[in-house]
C-alpha atoms as a printed R data frame, in Angstrom:
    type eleno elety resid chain resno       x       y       z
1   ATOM     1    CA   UNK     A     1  35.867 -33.994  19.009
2   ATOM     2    CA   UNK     A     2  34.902 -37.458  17.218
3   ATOM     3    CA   UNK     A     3  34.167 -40.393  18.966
4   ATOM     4    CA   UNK     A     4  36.261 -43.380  17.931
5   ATOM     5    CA   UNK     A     5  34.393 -46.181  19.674
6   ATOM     6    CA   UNK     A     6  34.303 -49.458  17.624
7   ATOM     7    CA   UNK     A     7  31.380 -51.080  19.719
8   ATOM     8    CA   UNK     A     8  29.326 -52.515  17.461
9   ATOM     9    CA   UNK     A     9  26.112 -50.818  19.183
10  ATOM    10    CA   UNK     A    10  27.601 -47.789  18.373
11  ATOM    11    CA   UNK     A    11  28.050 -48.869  15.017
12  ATOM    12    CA   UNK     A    12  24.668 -49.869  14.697
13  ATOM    13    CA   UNK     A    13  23.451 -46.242  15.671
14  ATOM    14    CA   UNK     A    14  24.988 -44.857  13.078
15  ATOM    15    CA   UNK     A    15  23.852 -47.387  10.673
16  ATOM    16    CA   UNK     A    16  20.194 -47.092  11.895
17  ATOM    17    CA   UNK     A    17  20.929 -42.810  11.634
18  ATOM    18    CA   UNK     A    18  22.125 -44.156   7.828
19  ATOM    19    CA   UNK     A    19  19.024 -46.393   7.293
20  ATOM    20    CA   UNK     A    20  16.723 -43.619   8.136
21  ATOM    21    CA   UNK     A    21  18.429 -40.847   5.188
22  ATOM    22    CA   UNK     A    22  17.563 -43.856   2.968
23  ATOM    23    CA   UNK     A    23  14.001 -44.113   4.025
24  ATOM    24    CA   UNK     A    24  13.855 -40.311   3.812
25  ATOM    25    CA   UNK     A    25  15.491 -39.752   0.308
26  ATOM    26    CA   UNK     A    26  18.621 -38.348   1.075
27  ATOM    27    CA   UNK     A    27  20.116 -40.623  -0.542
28  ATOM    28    CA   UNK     A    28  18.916 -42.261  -4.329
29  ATOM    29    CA   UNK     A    29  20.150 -45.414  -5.458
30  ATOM    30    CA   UNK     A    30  23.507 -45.274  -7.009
31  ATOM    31    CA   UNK     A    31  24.760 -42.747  -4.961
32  ATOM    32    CA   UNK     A    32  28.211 -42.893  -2.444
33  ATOM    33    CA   UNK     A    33  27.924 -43.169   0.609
34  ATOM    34    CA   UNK     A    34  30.950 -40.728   1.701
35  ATOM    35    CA   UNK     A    35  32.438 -42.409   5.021
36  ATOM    36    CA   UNK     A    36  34.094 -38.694   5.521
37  ATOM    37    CA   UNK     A    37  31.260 -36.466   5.025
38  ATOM    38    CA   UNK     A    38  28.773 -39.053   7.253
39  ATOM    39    CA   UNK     A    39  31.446 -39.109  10.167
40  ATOM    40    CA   UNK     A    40  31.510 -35.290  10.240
41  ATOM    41    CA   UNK     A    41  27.393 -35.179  10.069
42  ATOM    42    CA   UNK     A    42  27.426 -36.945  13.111
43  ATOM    43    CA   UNK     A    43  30.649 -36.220  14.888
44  ATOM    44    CA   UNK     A    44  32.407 -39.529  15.216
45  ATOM    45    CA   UNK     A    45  35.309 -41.258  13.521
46  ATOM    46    CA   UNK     A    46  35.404 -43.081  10.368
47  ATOM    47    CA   UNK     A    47  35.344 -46.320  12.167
48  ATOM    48    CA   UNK     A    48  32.051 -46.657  13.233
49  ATOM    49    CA   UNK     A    49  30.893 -45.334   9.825
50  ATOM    50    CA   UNK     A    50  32.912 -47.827   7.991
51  ATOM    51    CA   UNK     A    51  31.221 -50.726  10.374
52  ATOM    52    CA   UNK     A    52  27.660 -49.740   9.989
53  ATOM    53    CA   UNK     A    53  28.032 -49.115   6.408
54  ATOM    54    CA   UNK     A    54  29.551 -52.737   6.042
55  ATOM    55    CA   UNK     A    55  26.040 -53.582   8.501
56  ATOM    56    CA   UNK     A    56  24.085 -51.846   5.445
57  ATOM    57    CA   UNK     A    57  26.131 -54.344   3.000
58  ATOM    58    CA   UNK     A    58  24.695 -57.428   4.816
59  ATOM    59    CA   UNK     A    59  21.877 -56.306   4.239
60  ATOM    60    CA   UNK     A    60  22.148 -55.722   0.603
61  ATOM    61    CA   UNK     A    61  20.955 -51.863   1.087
62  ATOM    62    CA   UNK     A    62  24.539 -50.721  -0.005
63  ATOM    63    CA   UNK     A    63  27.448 -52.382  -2.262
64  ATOM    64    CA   UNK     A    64  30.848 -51.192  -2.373
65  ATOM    65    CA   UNK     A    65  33.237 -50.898  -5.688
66  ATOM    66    CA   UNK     A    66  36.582 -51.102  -5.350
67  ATOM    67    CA   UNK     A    67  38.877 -48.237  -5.023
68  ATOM    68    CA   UNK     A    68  35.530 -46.487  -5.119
69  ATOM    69    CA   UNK     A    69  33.963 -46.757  -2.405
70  ATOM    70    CA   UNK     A    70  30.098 -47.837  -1.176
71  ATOM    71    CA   UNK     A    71  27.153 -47.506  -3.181
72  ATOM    72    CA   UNK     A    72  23.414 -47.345  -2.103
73  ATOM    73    CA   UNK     A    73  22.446 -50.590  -3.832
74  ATOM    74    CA   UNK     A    74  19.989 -50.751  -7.256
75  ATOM    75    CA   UNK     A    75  17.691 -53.083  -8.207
76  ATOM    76    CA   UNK     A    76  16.831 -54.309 -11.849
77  ATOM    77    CA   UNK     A    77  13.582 -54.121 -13.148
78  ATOM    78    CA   UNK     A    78  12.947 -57.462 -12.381
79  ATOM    79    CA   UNK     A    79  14.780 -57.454  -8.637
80  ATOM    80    CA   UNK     A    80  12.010 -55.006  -7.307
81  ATOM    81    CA   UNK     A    81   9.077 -56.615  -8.549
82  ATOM    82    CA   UNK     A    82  10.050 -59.941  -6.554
83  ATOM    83    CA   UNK     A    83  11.015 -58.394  -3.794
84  ATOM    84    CA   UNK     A    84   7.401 -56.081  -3.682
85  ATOM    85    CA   UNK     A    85   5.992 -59.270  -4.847
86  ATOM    86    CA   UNK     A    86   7.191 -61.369  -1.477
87  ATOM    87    CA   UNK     A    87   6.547 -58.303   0.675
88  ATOM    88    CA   UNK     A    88   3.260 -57.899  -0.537
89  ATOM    89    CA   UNK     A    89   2.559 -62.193   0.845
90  ATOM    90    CA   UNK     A    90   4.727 -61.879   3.676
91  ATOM    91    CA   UNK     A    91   2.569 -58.629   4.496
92  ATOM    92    CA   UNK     A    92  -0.603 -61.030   4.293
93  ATOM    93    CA   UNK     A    93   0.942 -63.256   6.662
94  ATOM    94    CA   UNK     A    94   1.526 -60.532   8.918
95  ATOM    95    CA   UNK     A    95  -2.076 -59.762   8.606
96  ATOM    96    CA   UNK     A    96  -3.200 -62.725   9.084
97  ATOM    97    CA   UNK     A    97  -1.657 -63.647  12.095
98  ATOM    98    CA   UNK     A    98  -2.595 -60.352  13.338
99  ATOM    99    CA   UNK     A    99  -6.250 -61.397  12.829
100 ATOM   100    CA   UNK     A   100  -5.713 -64.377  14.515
101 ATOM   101    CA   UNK     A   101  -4.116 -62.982  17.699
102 ATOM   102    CA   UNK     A   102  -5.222 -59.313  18.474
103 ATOM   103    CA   UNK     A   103  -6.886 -58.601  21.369
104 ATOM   104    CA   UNK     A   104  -9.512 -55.564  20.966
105 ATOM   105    CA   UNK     A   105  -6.450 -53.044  22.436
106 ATOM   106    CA   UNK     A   106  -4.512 -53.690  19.828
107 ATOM   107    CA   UNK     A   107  -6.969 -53.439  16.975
108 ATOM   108    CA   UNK     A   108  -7.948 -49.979  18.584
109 ATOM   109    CA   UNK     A   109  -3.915 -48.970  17.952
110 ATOM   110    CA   UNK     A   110  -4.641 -49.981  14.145
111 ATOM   111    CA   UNK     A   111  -7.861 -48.067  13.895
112 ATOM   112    CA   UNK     A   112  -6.237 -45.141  15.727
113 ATOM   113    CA   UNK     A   113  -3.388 -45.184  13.031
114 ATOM   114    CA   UNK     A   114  -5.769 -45.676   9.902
115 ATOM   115    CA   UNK     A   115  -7.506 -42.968  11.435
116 ATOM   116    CA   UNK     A   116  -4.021 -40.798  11.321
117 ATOM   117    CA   UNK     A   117  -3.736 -41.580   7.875
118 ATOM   118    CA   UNK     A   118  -7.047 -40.480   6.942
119 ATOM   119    CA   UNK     A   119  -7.035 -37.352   8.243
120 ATOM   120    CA   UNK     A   120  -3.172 -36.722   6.378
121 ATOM   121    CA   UNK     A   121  -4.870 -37.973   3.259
122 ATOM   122    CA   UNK     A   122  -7.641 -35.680   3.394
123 ATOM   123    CA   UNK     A   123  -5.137 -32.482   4.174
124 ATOM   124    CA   UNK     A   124  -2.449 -33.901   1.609
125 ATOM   125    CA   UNK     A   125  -0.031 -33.877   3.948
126 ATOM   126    CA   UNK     A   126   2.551 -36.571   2.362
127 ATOM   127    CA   UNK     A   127   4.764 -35.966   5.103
128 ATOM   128    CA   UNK     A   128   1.935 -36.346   7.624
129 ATOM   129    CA   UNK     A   129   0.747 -39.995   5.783
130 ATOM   130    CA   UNK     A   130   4.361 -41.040   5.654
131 ATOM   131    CA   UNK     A   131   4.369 -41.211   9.406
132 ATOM   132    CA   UNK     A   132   0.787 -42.473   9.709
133 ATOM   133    CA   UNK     A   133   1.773 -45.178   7.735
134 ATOM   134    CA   UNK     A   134   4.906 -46.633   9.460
135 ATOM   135    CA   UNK     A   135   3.252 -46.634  12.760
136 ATOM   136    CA   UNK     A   136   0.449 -48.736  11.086
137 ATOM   137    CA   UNK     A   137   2.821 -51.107   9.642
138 ATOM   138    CA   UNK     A   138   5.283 -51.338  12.976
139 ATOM   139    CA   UNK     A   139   1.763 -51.763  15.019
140 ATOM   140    CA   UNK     A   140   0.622 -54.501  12.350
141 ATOM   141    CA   UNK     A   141   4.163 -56.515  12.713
142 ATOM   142    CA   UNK     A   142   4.447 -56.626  16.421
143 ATOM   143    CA   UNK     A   143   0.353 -57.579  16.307
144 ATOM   144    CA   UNK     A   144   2.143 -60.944  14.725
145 ATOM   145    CA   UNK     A   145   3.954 -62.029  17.989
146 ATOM   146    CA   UNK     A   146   6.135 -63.749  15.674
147 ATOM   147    CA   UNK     A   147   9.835 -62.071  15.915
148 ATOM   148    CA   UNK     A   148  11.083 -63.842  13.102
149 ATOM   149    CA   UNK     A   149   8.711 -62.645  10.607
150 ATOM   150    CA   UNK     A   150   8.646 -59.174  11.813
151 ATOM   151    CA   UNK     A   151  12.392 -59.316  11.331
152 ATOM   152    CA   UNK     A   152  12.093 -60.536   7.639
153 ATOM   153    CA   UNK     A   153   9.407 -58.283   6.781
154 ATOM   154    CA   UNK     A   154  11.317 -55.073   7.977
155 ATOM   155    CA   UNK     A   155  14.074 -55.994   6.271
156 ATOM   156    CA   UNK     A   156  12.327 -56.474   2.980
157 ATOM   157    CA   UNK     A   157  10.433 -52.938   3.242
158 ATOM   158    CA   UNK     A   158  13.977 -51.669   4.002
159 ATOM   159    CA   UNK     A   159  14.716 -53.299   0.606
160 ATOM   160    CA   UNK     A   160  12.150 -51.753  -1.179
161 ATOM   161    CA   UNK     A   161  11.633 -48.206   0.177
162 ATOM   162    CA   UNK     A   162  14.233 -46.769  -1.677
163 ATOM   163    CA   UNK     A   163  11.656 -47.185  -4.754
164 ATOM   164    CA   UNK     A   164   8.257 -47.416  -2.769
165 ATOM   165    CA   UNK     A   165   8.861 -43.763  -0.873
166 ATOM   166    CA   UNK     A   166   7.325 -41.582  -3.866
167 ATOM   167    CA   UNK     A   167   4.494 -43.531  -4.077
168 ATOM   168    CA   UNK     A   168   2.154 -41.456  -2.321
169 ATOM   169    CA   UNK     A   169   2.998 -38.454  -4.897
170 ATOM   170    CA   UNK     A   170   0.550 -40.297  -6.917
171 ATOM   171    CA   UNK     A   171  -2.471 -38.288  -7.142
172 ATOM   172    CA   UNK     A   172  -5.192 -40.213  -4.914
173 ATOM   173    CA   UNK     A   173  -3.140 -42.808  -3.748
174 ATOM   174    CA   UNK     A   174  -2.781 -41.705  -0.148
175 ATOM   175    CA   UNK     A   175  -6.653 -42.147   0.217
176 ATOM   176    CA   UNK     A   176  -6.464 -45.485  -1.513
177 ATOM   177    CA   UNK     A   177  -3.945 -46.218   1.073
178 ATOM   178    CA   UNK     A   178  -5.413 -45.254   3.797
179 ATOM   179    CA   UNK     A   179  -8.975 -47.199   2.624
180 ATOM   180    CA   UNK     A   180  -6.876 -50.290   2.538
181 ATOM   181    CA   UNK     A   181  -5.958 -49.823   5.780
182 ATOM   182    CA   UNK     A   182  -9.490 -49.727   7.068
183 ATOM   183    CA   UNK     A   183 -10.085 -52.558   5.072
184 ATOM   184    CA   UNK     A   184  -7.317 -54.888   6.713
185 ATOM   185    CA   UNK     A   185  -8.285 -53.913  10.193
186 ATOM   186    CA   UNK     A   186 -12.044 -54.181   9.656
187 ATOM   187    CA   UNK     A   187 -10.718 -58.259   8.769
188 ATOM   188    CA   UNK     A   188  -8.632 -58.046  11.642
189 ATOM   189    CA   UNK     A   189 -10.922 -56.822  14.149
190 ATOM   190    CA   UNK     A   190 -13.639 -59.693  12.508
191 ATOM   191    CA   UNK     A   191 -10.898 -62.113  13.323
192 ATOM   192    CA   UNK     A   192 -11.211 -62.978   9.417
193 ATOM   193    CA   UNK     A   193  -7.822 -64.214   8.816
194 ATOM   194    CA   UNK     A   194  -7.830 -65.038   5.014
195 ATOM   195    CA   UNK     A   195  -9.661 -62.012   4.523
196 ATOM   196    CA   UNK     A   196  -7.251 -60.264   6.171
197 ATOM   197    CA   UNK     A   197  -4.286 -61.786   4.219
198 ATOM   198    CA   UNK     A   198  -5.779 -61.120   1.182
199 ATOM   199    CA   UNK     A   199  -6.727 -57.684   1.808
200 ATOM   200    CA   UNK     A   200  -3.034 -56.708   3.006
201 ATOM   201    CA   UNK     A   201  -1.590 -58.274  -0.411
202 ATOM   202    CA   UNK     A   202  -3.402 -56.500  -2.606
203 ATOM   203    CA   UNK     A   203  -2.522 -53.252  -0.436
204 ATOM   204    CA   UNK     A   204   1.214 -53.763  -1.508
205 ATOM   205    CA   UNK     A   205   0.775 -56.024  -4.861
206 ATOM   206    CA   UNK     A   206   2.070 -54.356  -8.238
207 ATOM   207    CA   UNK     A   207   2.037 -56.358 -10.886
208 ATOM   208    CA   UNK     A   208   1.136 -55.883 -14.565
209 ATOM   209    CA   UNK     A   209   0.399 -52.318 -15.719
210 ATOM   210    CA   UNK     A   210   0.176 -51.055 -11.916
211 ATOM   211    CA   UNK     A   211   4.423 -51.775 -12.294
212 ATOM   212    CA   UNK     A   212   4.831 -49.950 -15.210
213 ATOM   213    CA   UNK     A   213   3.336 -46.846 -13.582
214 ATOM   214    CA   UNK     A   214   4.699 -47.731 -10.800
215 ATOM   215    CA   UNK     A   215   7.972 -47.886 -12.776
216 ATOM   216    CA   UNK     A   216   7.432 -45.049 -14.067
217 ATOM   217    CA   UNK     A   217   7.904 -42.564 -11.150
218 ATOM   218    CA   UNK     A   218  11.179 -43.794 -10.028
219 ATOM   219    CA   UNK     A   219  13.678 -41.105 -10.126
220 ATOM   220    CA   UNK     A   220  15.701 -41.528 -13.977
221 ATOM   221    CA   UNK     A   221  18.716 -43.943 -13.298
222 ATOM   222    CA   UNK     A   222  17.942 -45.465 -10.166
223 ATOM   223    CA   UNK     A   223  17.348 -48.801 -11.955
224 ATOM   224    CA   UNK     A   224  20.047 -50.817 -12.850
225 ATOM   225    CA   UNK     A   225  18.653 -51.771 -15.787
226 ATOM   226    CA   UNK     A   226  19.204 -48.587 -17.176
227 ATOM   227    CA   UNK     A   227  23.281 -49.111 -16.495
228 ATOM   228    CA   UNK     A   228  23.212 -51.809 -18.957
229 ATOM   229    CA   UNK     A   229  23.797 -51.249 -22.429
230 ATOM   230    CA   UNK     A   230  22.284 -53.689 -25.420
């Protein structure tokens, strides 16, 4: 039997449940989310589907068409690189502060997780460095003891991942990860914070031809660019 509650922490469990098939590739952009099928996936009503997917449209991770229904969101072309662009500084913030305010237990956490993703970039366990790398990042942001710019920093990733999750089919790019890693906690644990900003930006930067390969492995149609006709 469905549950029908319309508290909005109930809500926001299915929207989390939602966020996490985006991060995961269930869904691509463009595609509908199907109020119906989600509330029979996890056994409640419609209503709390319908409020966490209007959550998700805050957010700008979903947009609904009328007499349609809602849509995981695409970005142009030129919509992803600014938001990578700002992740990539607001990542060096996070970084820097990090440097500035870790205490040797909490640098040993990093180092633990680069170590994680080292050892799933030597087996080339994608799945493996997937994981590795969003406990590095979720140690990094709460290393910042600044809630407001973990907040905006999630969000962005959240933004982005839709795009950013096949990067590490690349062919070497889960080492080159995985050395950038060490390289922003070996600035950390120096207390270097400039050198740690600057090493976390250019561990998320894309810009120039890196784009257009990067570009280049999104799934065909997920840009809306490639809606428009000239």
């Amino acid at each position: 039997m469905s549950q029908n509650s319309s508290n909005p922490n109930f809500a926001s469990t299915i929207r989390e449940k939602i966020e996490a098939e985006l991060a995961q590739g269930r869904y691509l952009p463009g595609d509908l989310l199907d109020e119906k099928a989600i509330a029979e996936r996890y056994g409640v009503s419609r209503t709390p589907v319908r409020e966490a997917i209007q959550q998700l449209l805050a957010q700008g991770l979903v947009h609904r068409v009328a007499r349609q229904g809602a849509f995981v969101a695409k970005l142009s072309s030129k919509e992803l690189l600014a938001i990578v662009e700002l992740l990539a500084y607001t990542e060096g913030l996070c970084a820097m502060f990090s440097a500035r305010r870790s205490p040797p237990e909490t640098v040993k956490e990093l180092m633990d997780s680069v170590e994680a993703c080292e050892r799933a970039a030597q087996n080339n366990d994608r799945e493996a460095y997937a994981s590795a790398n969003a406990e590095f990042h979720s140690i990094l942001y709460a290393s910042t003891r600044n809630a407001p710019l973990s907040q905006h920093v999630i969000a962005l990733r959240r933004r982005s991942q839709l795009y950013r999750r096949n990067i590490f089919h690349q062919p070497g790019r889960m080492a080159e990860s995985a050395a950038e890693h060490r390289r922003i906690v070996d600035m950390i644990a120096a207390n270097d914070e400039w050198g740690a900003f600057h090493a976390a930006v250019d561990h998320i930067a894309v810009a120039g031809k890196s784009f257009a390969e990067f570009v280049m492995t999104l799934p065909e149609g997920s840009l809306a660019d490639s809606d428009r006709t000239t």
